[in-house]
Amino acid sequence: MPESTFAELPWQPIYDALNVVVPAIEDRPLASYVEEFSATMADTTAIQYFDRSISYAELNAEANQLANALVSLGVEKSDVVGLHLVNIPQYVVALLAVSKIGCAGSGVSPLMSPSELAYQIEDANISVLISLDDLVDSTLQRLNNPPACLNHVISCSASDHLQPQQAAAKQLAELQCHNYLDLIAQFPADFAQRPVSGDDTMMVQYTGGTTGRPKGAELSVRNLMYNPLQYSAYQPWEIGSEIVITGFPMFHAAGLAFVIATLRHGGQFALIPNPRDVEFMCAQMLARPPTRLAAVPSLFQMLVETPAFKQVDFSKLRIANTGAAPMASGDRQKLEEIIGEGKVSDMFGMTETGPVHVSNPPGASVPEAVGIPVPGADTRIVDLETGTYEMPFGEAGEIITSGPHVMKGYLNLPEESLNSLRQWRGKTWMYSGDVGYMDPQGYIYLCDRAKDMLIVGGFKVFSVEVEDKLQSMEEIAMTALIGRPDTKRPGNDIVHLYVEPAAAAKELDSSELEARILAFCREHMAPYKVPKAIHIIDAIPLTAVGKIDKKALRVNSD
């Protein structure tokens, strides 16, 4: 194919009009910023948790205590610490402690089943897991054979920073379990930052994989510390004065990105443990009007329908970020009627890209598009067959991106890393699997999601992972998972499972088979992955080459 003739950076005129510059790279660990702020603005609130304000001095001191505690448990730079928590202060403290030591962290979803948890612990080689006490009881206690790499569990409570209470350490077979408050109380509040380079792994964040197992994306210090500067370049942060409220959980790539950006700039981060509690979220906004707001479209939809949201003072709001799913134009209009026009900014990307590589500039957004490449990101559209021909404007292809935001690779998966990270035009590019096209101004429009990926409540559900797990059931011969649009939550899918019964299920009626499948799913999968509708059919349709024909299922289900 002949090479297409794009301008080098078709979106550059938009940068020029908005006075956007590509930010410089500064490979400083996150903890070093908090250490600095603990001295220069010690009493400034870093974390707001219900009515509890935690200053930068307090946050840094507690992070130092935890860093000392982790070192005493044998944690070294080469280790991985698991953060099995919801949005509570200990997550932020642990993120900083890991940064001070220079080891890697790994966000572990509280929604995981015991088998999913065990897989991530073993795959990431997690030696210490910091977990919520409720999760220790509900999930860790159900691990039949804890992975050999896991040596210690630190159990903490959601009330530790509100009404701390004496609690005995949890008892776990074969594992040493420590009470968080008792453990850190044994150590001093001073810790010298260990040497860290930009290429060091900062987090191992898990995402769905084509092999049916989640993959650990190795994200470096440079990836995670630079990306906030990229997606914030349209609305740069004001040091020490920002108030950030987001419904994204910190174990999710977006939530992680926002807490990193906030602490890097001396801002105040409001913790929202349960984003579905919109009344609480609104109460936080009424008490401390945000300068930055972020949520998935469905949560913004819920907020708009909440009377208290309309009472919030949004005069200081600078930007409202949305991502993980498209926002319907009608919902965008309703939101802007409340918060002000020109403040909504779409974000698009993936865990592997830090996570944002495309964003709609506030004030210059094209609502139908996901935006233009963020500064420092070269994002292109290439042909689906070879991935080496740049598609003409307006023609669909695979979205790829290159720059300091792109991950190091997938942990322990060299072949998948080589397939996703490819050399082209002298750069390393992340091949996203998402299909879209670019217009002559550089705006990118999505045509389709990554193959067979669903969005449920802002979370990605990879059908192959669910299908592979179900194949262990003797009652099942073959399965296919598809999504149908959730009309009540635009941008989200309803999970539909199609099942071809095996010979072992011939004696069962459909209701009994459905009940067994549902029980299996609830036992072995996170709740958002559990099918909402199960269809028992005689045979799963196949294409001419023997692949499952999901297109036929989608057509027949409409």
CSV table of N, CA, C and O in Angstrom, one decimal, residues 407-509:
chain,number,residue,atom,x,y,z
A,407,MET,N,2.9,1.9,28.3
A,407,MET,CA,3.5,0.9,29.3
A,407,MET,C,4.8,0.3,28.8
A,407,MET,O,5.1,0.3,27.7
A,408,LYS,N,5.4,-0.3,29.8
A,408,LYS,CA,6.7,-1.1,29.5
A,408,LYS,C,6.3,-2.4,28.8
A,408,LYS,O,7.1,-2.9,28.0
A,409,GLY,N,5.2,-3.0,29.2
A,409,GLY,CA,4.8,-4.3,28.6
A,409,GLY,C,3.9,-5.0,29.6
A,409,GLY,O,3.6,-4.5,30.7
A,410,TYR,N,3.5,-6.2,29.2
A,410,TYR,CA,2.7,-7.1,30.0
A,410,TYR,C,3.6,-8.0,30.9
A,410,TYR,O,4.5,-8.7,30.3
A,411,LEU,N,3.3,-8.0,32.2
A,411,LEU,CA,4.1,-8.9,33.1
A,411,LEU,C,4.1,-10.3,32.7
A,411,LEU,O,3.0,-10.9,32.6
A,412,ASN,N,5.2,-10.9,32.5
A,412,ASN,CA,5.3,-12.4,32.2
A,412,ASN,C,4.7,-12.8,30.9
A,412,ASN,O,4.4,-14.0,30.8
A,413,LEU,N,4.4,-11.9,30.0
A,413,LEU,CA,3.7,-12.2,28.8
A,413,LEU,C,4.5,-11.6,27.6
A,413,LEU,O,4.0,-10.7,27.0
A,414,PRO,N,5.6,-12.1,27.3
A,414,PRO,CA,6.5,-11.6,26.2
A,414,PRO,C,5.8,-11.6,24.8
A,414,PRO,O,5.9,-10.6,24.1
A,415,GLU,N,5.1,-12.6,24.5
A,415,GLU,CA,4.4,-12.7,23.2
A,415,GLU,C,3.3,-11.7,23.1
A,415,GLU,O,3.2,-11.0,22.0
A,416,GLU,N,2.5,-11.6,24.1
A,416,GLU,CA,1.4,-10.6,24.1
A,416,GLU,C,2.0,-9.2,24.1
A,416,GLU,O,1.4,-8.3,23.5
A,417,SER,N,3.1,-9.0,24.8
A,417,SER,CA,3.7,-7.6,24.7
A,417,SER,C,4.2,-7.3,23.3
A,417,SER,O,4.0,-6.2,22.9
A,418,LEU,N,4.8,-8.3,22.7
A,418,LEU,CA,5.3,-8.0,21.3
A,418,LEU,C,4.2,-7.8,20.3
A,418,LEU,O,4.3,-7.0,19.4
A,419,ASN,N,3.0,-8.4,20.6
A,419,ASN,CA,1.9,-8.2,19.7
A,419,ASN,C,1.2,-6.8,19.9
A,419,ASN,O,0.7,-6.2,18.9
A,420,SER,N,1.3,-6.3,21.1
A,420,SER,CA,0.6,-5.0,21.4
A,420,SER,C,1.6,-3.9,21.2
A,420,SER,O,1.2,-2.8,20.8
A,421,LEU,N,2.9,-4.1,21.6
A,421,LEU,CA,3.9,-3.0,21.4
A,421,LEU,C,4.7,-3.3,20.2
A,421,LEU,O,5.6,-4.2,20.2
A,422,ARG,N,4.5,-2.5,19.2
A,422,ARG,CA,5.2,-2.8,17.9
A,422,ARG,C,6.0,-1.6,17.4
A,422,ARG,O,5.6,-0.4,17.7
A,423,GLN,N,7.0,-1.9,16.7
A,423,GLN,CA,7.9,-0.8,16.1
A,423,GLN,C,7.3,-0.4,14.8
A,423,GLN,O,7.0,-1.2,13.9
A,424,TRP,N,7.2,0.9,14.6
A,424,TRP,CA,6.7,1.5,13.4
A,424,TRP,C,7.2,3.0,13.3
A,424,TRP,O,7.1,3.7,14.3
A,425,ARG,N,7.8,3.3,12.2
A,425,ARG,CA,8.3,4.7,12.0
A,425,ARG,C,9.3,5.1,13.1
A,425,ARG,O,9.3,6.2,13.5
A,426,GLY,N,10.1,4.1,13.5
A,426,GLY,CA,11.1,4.4,14.5
A,426,GLY,C,10.6,4.6,15.9
A,426,GLY,O,11.4,5.1,16.8
A,427,LYS,N,9.4,4.3,16.2
A,427,LYS,CA,8.8,4.5,17.5
A,427,LYS,C,8.2,3.2,18.0
A,427,LYS,O,7.8,2.3,17.2
A,428,THR,N,7.9,3.1,19.3
A,428,THR,CA,7.2,2.0,19.8
A,428,THR,C,5.7,2.4,20.0
A,428,THR,O,5.4,3.4,20.6
A,429,TRP,N,4.8,1.6,19.4
A,429,TRP,CA,3.4,2.0,19.4
A,429,TRP,C,2.6,0.9,20.2
A,429,TRP,O,2.8,-0.2,20.1
A,430,MET,N,1.6,1.4,20.9
A,430,MET,CA,0.6,0.5,21.5
A,430,MET,C,-0.6,0.4,20.6
A,430,MET,O,-1.3,1.3,20.2
A,431,TYR,N,-0.8,-0.9,20.2
A,431,TYR,CA,-1.9,-1.2,19.3
A,431,TYR,C,-3.1,-1.5,20.2
A,431,TYR,O,-3.1,-2.5,20.9
A,432,SER,N,-4.1,-0.6,20.2
A,432,SER,CA,-5.2,-0.7,21.2
A,432,SER,C,-6.2,-1.7,20.9
A,432,SER,O,-6.9,-2.2,21.9
A,433,GLY,N,-6.4,-2.1,19.6
A,433,GLY,CA,-7.6,-3.0,19.3
A,433,GLY,C,-8.9,-2.2,19.2
A,433,GLY,O,-9.9,-2.8,18.7
A,434,ASP,N,-8.9,-0.9,19.5
A,434,ASP,CA,-10.1,-0.1,19.2
A,434,ASP,C,-10.1,0.4,17.8
A,434,ASP,O,-9.0,0.7,17.2
A,435,VAL,N,-11.3,0.5,17.2
A,435,VAL,CA,-11.4,0.9,15.9
A,435,VAL,C,-12.0,2.3,15.8
A,435,VAL,O,-13.0,2.6,16.5
A,436,GLY,N,-11.4,3.2,15.0
A,436,GLY,CA,-12.0,4.5,14.9
A,436,GLY,C,-11.4,5.2,13.6
A,436,GLY,O,-10.6,4.6,12.9
A,437,TYR,N,-11.7,6.5,13.5
A,437,TYR,CA,-11.2,7.2,12.3
A,437,TYR,C,-10.8,8.6,12.8
A,437,TYR,O,-11.3,9.1,13.9
A,438,MET,N,-10.0,9.3,12.0
A,438,MET,CA,-9.6,10.7,12.4
A,438,MET,C,-10.0,11.7,11.3
A,438,MET,O,-10.0,11.3,10.1
A,439,ASP,N,-10.5,12.9,11.7
A,439,ASP,CA,-10.8,13.9,10.7
A,439,ASP,C,-9.6,14.8,10.5
A,439,ASP,O,-8.6,14.6,11.1
A,440,PRO,N,-9.7,15.7,9.5
A,440,PRO,CA,-8.5,16.4,9.1
A,440,PRO,C,-7.9,17.3,10.2
A,440,PRO,O,-6.8,17.8,10.1
A,441,GLN,N,-8.7,17.6,11.2
A,441,GLN,CA,-8.3,18.5,12.4
A,441,GLN,C,-7.6,17.6,13.5
A,441,GLN,O,-7.1,18.2,14.4
A,442,GLY,N,-7.6,16.3,13.3
A,442,GLY,CA,-7.0,15.4,14.3
A,442,GLY,C,-8.0,14.9,15.3
A,442,GLY,O,-7.6,14.1,16.2
A,443,TYR,N,-9.3,15.2,15.2
A,443,TYR,CA,-10.3,14.6,16.2
A,443,TYR,C,-10.5,13.1,15.8
A,443,TYR,O,-10.6,12.8,14.6
A,444,ILE,N,-10.6,12.3,16.8
A,444,ILE,CA,-10.8,10.9,16.7
A,444,ILE,C,-12.2,10.5,17.0
A,444,ILE,O,-12.7,10.9,18.1
A,445,TYR,N,-12.8,9.6,16.2
A,445,TYR,CA,-14.1,9.1,16.4
A,445,TYR,C,-14.1,7.6,16.5
A,445,TYR,O,-13.5,6.9,15.7
A,446,LEU,N,-14.8,7.1,17.5
A,446,LEU,CA,-14.8,5.6,17.7
A,446,LEU,C,-15.9,5.0,16.8
A,446,LEU,O,-17.0,5.5,16.7
A,447,CYS,N,-15.5,3.9,16.2
A,447,CYS,CA,-16.5,3.1,15.4
A,447,CYS,C,-16.9,1.9,16.2
A,447,CYS,O,-18.0,1.4,16.0
A,448,ASP,N,-16.0,1.3,16.9
A,448,ASP,CA,-16.3,0.1,17.6
A,448,ASP,C,-15.4,0.0,18.8
A,448,ASP,O,-14.3,0.6,18.9
A,449,ARG,N,-15.8,-0.8,19.8
A,449,ARG,CA,-14.9,-1.1,20.9
A,449,ARG,C,-13.9,-2.2,20.6
A,449,ARG,O,-14.0,-2.8,19.6
A,450,ALA,N,-13.0,-2.4,21.5
A,450,ALA,CA,-12.0,-3.5,21.3
A,450,ALA,C,-12.8,-4.8,21.1
A,450,ALA,O,-13.9,-4.9,21.7
A,451,LYS,N,-12.3,-5.7,20.4
A,451,LYS,CA,-13.1,-6.9,20.0
A,451,LYS,C,-13.6,-7.6,21.2
A,451,LYS,O,-12.9,-7.9,22.2
A,452,ASP,N,-15.0,-7.8,21.2
A,452,ASP,CA,-15.7,-8.5,22.2
A,452,ASP,C,-15.6,-8.0,23.6
A,452,ASP,O,-15.6,-8.7,24.6
A,453,MET,N,-15.4,-6.7,23.7
A,453,MET,CA,-15.3,-6.1,25.0
A,453,MET,C,-16.6,-5.4,25.3
A,453,MET,O,-17.2,-4.7,24.5
A,454,LEU,N,-17.1,-5.5,26.6
A,454,LEU,CA,-18.3,-4.9,27.0
A,454,LEU,C,-17.9,-3.8,28.1
A,454,LEU,O,-16.9,-3.9,28.7
A,455,ILE,N,-18.8,-2.9,28.3
A,455,ILE,CA,-18.7,-1.9,29.3
A,455,ILE,C,-19.9,-2.0,30.3
A,455,ILE,O,-21.0,-1.9,29.8
A,456,VAL,N,-19.6,-2.3,31.5
A,456,VAL,CA,-20.6,-2.4,32.5
A,456,VAL,C,-20.3,-1.5,33.7
A,456,VAL,O,-19.3,-1.8,34.4
A,457,GLY,N,-21.0,-0.5,33.9
A,457,GLY,CA,-20.8,0.5,35.0
A,457,GLY,C,-19.4,1.1,34.9
A,457,GLY,O,-18.8,1.4,35.9
A,458,GLY,N,-18.9,1.3,33.7
A,458,GLY,CA,-17.5,1.8,33.6
A,458,GLY,C,-16.4,0.8,33.6
A,458,GLY,O,-15.3,1.1,33.3
A,459,PHE,N,-16.7,-0.4,34.0
A,459,PHE,CA,-15.7,-1.5,34.0
A,459,PHE,C,-15.7,-2.3,32.7
A,459,PHE,O,-16.8,-2.5,32.1
A,460,LYS,N,-14.6,-2.7,32.3
A,460,LYS,CA,-14.5,-3.5,31.1
A,460,LYS,C,-14.7,-5.0,31.4
A,460,LYS,O,-14.2,-5.5,32.4
A,461,VAL,N,-15.5,-5.6,30.6
A,461,VAL,CA,-15.7,-7.1,30.7
A,461,VAL,C,-15.3,-7.7,29.4
A,461,VAL,O,-15.8,-7.4,28.3
A,462,PHE,N,-14.3,-8.5,29.5
A,462,PHE,CA,-13.8,-9.2,28.3
A,462,PHE,C,-14.5,-10.6,28.2
A,462,PHE,O,-14.3,-11.4,29.1
A,463,SER,N,-15.2,-10.7,27.1
A,463,SER,CA,-16.0,-11.9,27.0
A,463,SER,C,-15.2,-13.2,27.0
A,463,SER,O,-15.7,-14.2,27.6
A,464,VAL,N,-14.0,-13.2,26.5
A,464,VAL,CA,-13.2,-14.4,26.4
A,464,VAL,C,-12.9,-14.9,27.8
A,464,VAL,O,-12.8,-16.1,28.1
A,465,GLU,N,-12.7,-14.0,28.8
A,465,GLU,CA,-12.3,-14.4,30.1
A,465,GLU,C,-13.5,-15.1,30.8
A,465,GLU,O,-13.3,-16.2,31.4
A,466,VAL,N,-14.7,-14.6,30.6
A,466,VAL,CA,-15.9,-15.2,31.2
A,466,VAL,C,-16.2,-16.5,30.5
A,466,VAL,O,-16.5,-17.6,31.1
A,467,GLU,N,-16.0,-16.6,29.2
A,467,GLU,CA,-16.3,-17.8,28.4
A,467,GLU,C,-15.3,-18.9,28.8
A,467,GLU,O,-15.7,-20.1,29.0
A,468,ASP,N,-14.0,-18.6,29.0
A,468,ASP,CA,-13.0,-19.6,29.4
A,468,ASP,C,-13.3,-20.2,30.7
A,468,ASP,O,-13.2,-21.4,31.0
A,469,LYS,N,-13.8,-19.3,31.7
A,469,LYS,CA,-14.1,-19.9,33.0
A,469,LYS,C,-15.3,-20.8,32.9
A,469,LYS,O,-15.3,-21.9,33.6
A,470,LEU,N,-16.3,-20.5,32.1
A,470,LEU,CA,-17.5,-21.3,32.1
A,470,LEU,C,-17.2,-22.6,31.4
A,470,LEU,O,-18.0,-23.6,31.6
A,471,GLN,N,-16.2,-22.7,30.6
A,471,GLN,CA,-15.9,-24.0,30.0
A,471,GLN,C,-15.5,-25.1,31.0
A,471,GLN,O,-15.4,-26.3,30.7
A,472,SER,N,-15.2,-24.7,32.2
A,472,SER,CA,-14.9,-25.7,33.2
A,472,SER,C,-16.1,-26.4,33.8
A,472,SER,O,-16.0,-27.4,34.5
A,473,MET,N,-17.3,-25.9,33.4
A,473,MET,CA,-18.5,-26.6,33.8
A,473,MET,C,-18.8,-27.8,32.9
A,473,MET,O,-18.9,-27.6,31.7
A,474,GLU,N,-19.1,-28.9,33.5
A,474,GLU,CA,-19.3,-30.1,32.7
A,474,GLU,C,-20.7,-30.0,31.9
A,474,GLU,O,-20.9,-30.7,30.9
A,475,GLU,N,-21.5,-29.1,32.4
A,475,GLU,CA,-22.9,-29.0,31.7
A,475,GLU,C,-22.8,-28.2,30.5
A,475,GLU,O,-23.8,-28.1,29.7
A,476,ILE,N,-21.6,-27.5,30.2
A,476,ILE,CA,-21.6,-26.6,29.1
A,476,ILE,C,-20.7,-27.2,28.0
A,476,ILE,O,-19.5,-27.6,28.2
A,477,ALA,N,-21.2,-27.1,26.7
A,477,ALA,CA,-20.4,-27.5,25.6
A,477,ALA,C,-19.7,-26.3,25.0
A,477,ALA,O,-18.5,-26.3,24.6
A,478,MET,N,-20.4,-25.2,24.9
A,478,MET,CA,-19.9,-24.0,24.3
A,478,MET,C,-20.7,-22.8,24.7
A,478,MET,O,-21.9,-22.9,25.0
A,479,THR,N,-20.0,-21.6,24.9
A,479,THR,CA,-20.7,-20.4,25.3
A,479,THR,C,-20.2,-19.2,24.4
A,479,THR,O,-19.2,-19.2,23.8
A,480,ALA,N,-21.1,-18.2,24.4
A,480,ALA,CA,-20.7,-16.9,23.7
A,480,ALA,C,-21.3,-15.8,24.5
A,480,ALA,O,-22.5,-15.8,24.9
A,481,LEU,N,-20.5,-14.8,24.8
A,481,LEU,CA,-21.0,-13.6,25.6
A,481,LEU,C,-21.1,-12.4,24.7
A,481,LEU,O,-20.1,-12.1,23.9
A,482,ILE,N,-22.2,-11.8,24.7
A,482,ILE,CA,-22.3,-10.5,23.9
A,482,ILE,C,-23.0,-9.5,24.8
A,482,ILE,O,-23.5,-9.8,25.8
A,483,GLY,N,-22.9,-8.2,24.3
A,483,GLY,CA,-23.5,-7.1,25.1
A,483,GLY,C,-24.6,-6.5,24.3
A,483,GLY,O,-24.5,-6.4,23.0
A,484,ARG,N,-25.7,-6.1,24.9
A,484,ARG,CA,-26.7,-5.3,24.3
A,484,ARG,C,-26.8,-4.0,25.0
A,484,ARG,O,-26.6,-3.9,26.2
A,485,PRO,N,-27.1,-2.9,24.3
A,485,PRO,CA,-27.1,-1.6,24.9
A,485,PRO,C,-28.0,-1.5,26.1
A,485,PRO,O,-29.2,-2.0,26.0
A,486,ASP,N,-27.5,-0.9,27.1
A,486,ASP,CA,-28.3,-0.6,28.3
A,486,ASP,C,-29.0,0.7,28.1
A,486,ASP,O,-28.4,1.8,28.3
A,487,THR,N,-30.3,0.7,27.8
A,487,THR,CA,-31.0,2.0,27.5
A,487,THR,C,-31.1,2.9,28.7
A,487,THR,O,-31.3,4.1,28.5
A,488,LYS,N,-31.0,2.3,29.9
A,488,LYS,CA,-31.1,3.1,31.1
A,488,LYS,C,-29.8,3.8,31.5
A,488,LYS,O,-29.8,4.7,32.2
A,489,ARG,N,-28.7,3.2,30.9
A,489,ARG,CA,-27.4,3.7,31.2
A,489,ARG,C,-26.6,3.8,29.9
A,489,ARG,O,-25.8,2.9,29.6
A,490,PRO,N,-26.8,4.9,29.2
A,490,PRO,CA,-26.1,5.0,27.8
A,490,PRO,C,-24.6,4.8,27.9
A,490,PRO,O,-24.0,5.3,28.9
A,491,GLY,N,-24.1,4.1,27.0
A,491,GLY,CA,-22.6,3.8,27.0
A,491,GLY,C,-22.3,2.5,27.7
A,491,GLY,O,-21.1,2.1,27.7
A,492,ASN,N,-23.3,1.9,28.3
A,492,ASN,CA,-23.1,0.6,29.0
A,492,ASN,C,-23.8,-0.5,28.3
A,492,ASN,O,-24.7,-0.3,27.5
A,493,ASP,N,-23.3,-1.7,28.7
A,493,ASP,CA,-23.9,-2.9,28.1
A,493,ASP,C,-24.6,-3.8,29.1
A,493,ASP,O,-24.3,-3.7,30.3
A,494,ILE,N,-25.6,-4.6,28.7
A,494,ILE,CA,-26.2,-5.6,29.5
A,494,ILE,C,-25.6,-6.9,29.0
A,494,ILE,O,-25.5,-7.2,27.8
A,495,VAL,N,-25.0,-7.7,29.9
A,495,VAL,CA,-24.3,-8.9,29.6
A,495,VAL,C,-25.3,-10.1,29.3
A,495,VAL,O,-26.1,-10.4,30.2
A,496,HIS,N,-25.2,-10.6,28.1
A,496,HIS,CA,-26.0,-11.7,27.6
A,496,HIS,C,-25.1,-12.9,27.4
A,496,HIS,O,-24.1,-12.8,26.7
A,497,LEU,N,-25.5,-14.0,28.0
A,497,LEU,CA,-24.7,-15.3,27.8
A,497,LEU,C,-25.6,-16.3,27.0
A,497,LEU,O,-26.7,-16.6,27.3
A,498,TYR,N,-25.0,-16.8,25.9
A,498,TYR,CA,-25.6,-17.9,25.1
A,498,TYR,C,-24.8,-19.2,25.4
A,498,TYR,O,-23.6,-19.2,25.4
A,499,VAL,N,-25.6,-20.2,25.7
A,499,VAL,CA,-25.0,-21.5,26.1
A,499,VAL,C,-25.6,-22.6,25.3
A,499,VAL,O,-26.8,-22.8,25.0
A,500,GLU,N,-24.6,-23.4,24.8
A,500,GLU,CA,-24.9,-24.7,24.1
A,500,GLU,C,-24.7,-25.8,25.2
A,500,GLU,O,-23.5,-26.0,25.6
A,501,PRO,N,-25.7,-26.5,25.6
A,501,PRO,CA,-25.5,-27.5,26.7
A,501,PRO,C,-24.7,-28.7,26.2
A,501,PRO,O,-24.7,-29.1,25.1
A,502,ALA,N,-24.0,-29.3,27.2
A,502,ALA,CA,-23.2,-30.5,26.9
A,502,ALA,C,-24.1,-31.7,27.2
A,502,ALA,O,-25.2,-31.6,27.8
A,503,ALA,N,-23.6,-32.9,26.9
A,503,ALA,CA,-24.4,-34.1,27.1
A,503,ALA,C,-24.7,-34.2,28.6
A,503,ALA,O,-25.8,-34.8,28.9
A,504,ALA,N,-23.9,-33.8,29.5
A,504,ALA,CA,-24.1,-33.9,30.9
A,504,ALA,C,-25.3,-33.1,31.4
A,504,ALA,O,-25.8,-33.3,32.5
A,505,ALA,N,-25.8,-32.2,30.5
A,505,ALA,CA,-26.9,-31.4,30.9
A,505,ALA,C,-28.2,-31.8,30.3
A,505,ALA,O,-29.3,-31.1,30.5
A,506,LYS,N,-28.2,-32.9,29.5
A,506,LYS,CA,-29.4,-33.3,28.8
A,506,LYS,C,-30.6,-33.6,29.7
A,506,LYS,O,-31.8,-33.5,29.3
A,507,GLU,N,-30.3,-34.0,30.9
A,507,GLU,CA,-31.4,-34.4,31.8
A,507,GLU,C,-31.9,-33.2,32.6
A,507,GLU,O,-32.9,-33.3,33.3
A,508,LEU,N,-31.3,-32.1,32.4
A,508,LEU,CA,-31.7,-30.9,33.2
A,508,LEU,C,-32.7,-30.0,32.3
A,508,LEU,O,-32.5,-29.9,31.1
A,509,ASP,N,-33.7,-29.4,33.0
A,509,ASP,CA,-34.5,-28.4,32.2
A,509,ASP,C,-33.7,-27.1,32.2
A,509,ASP,O,-32.7,-26.9,32.9
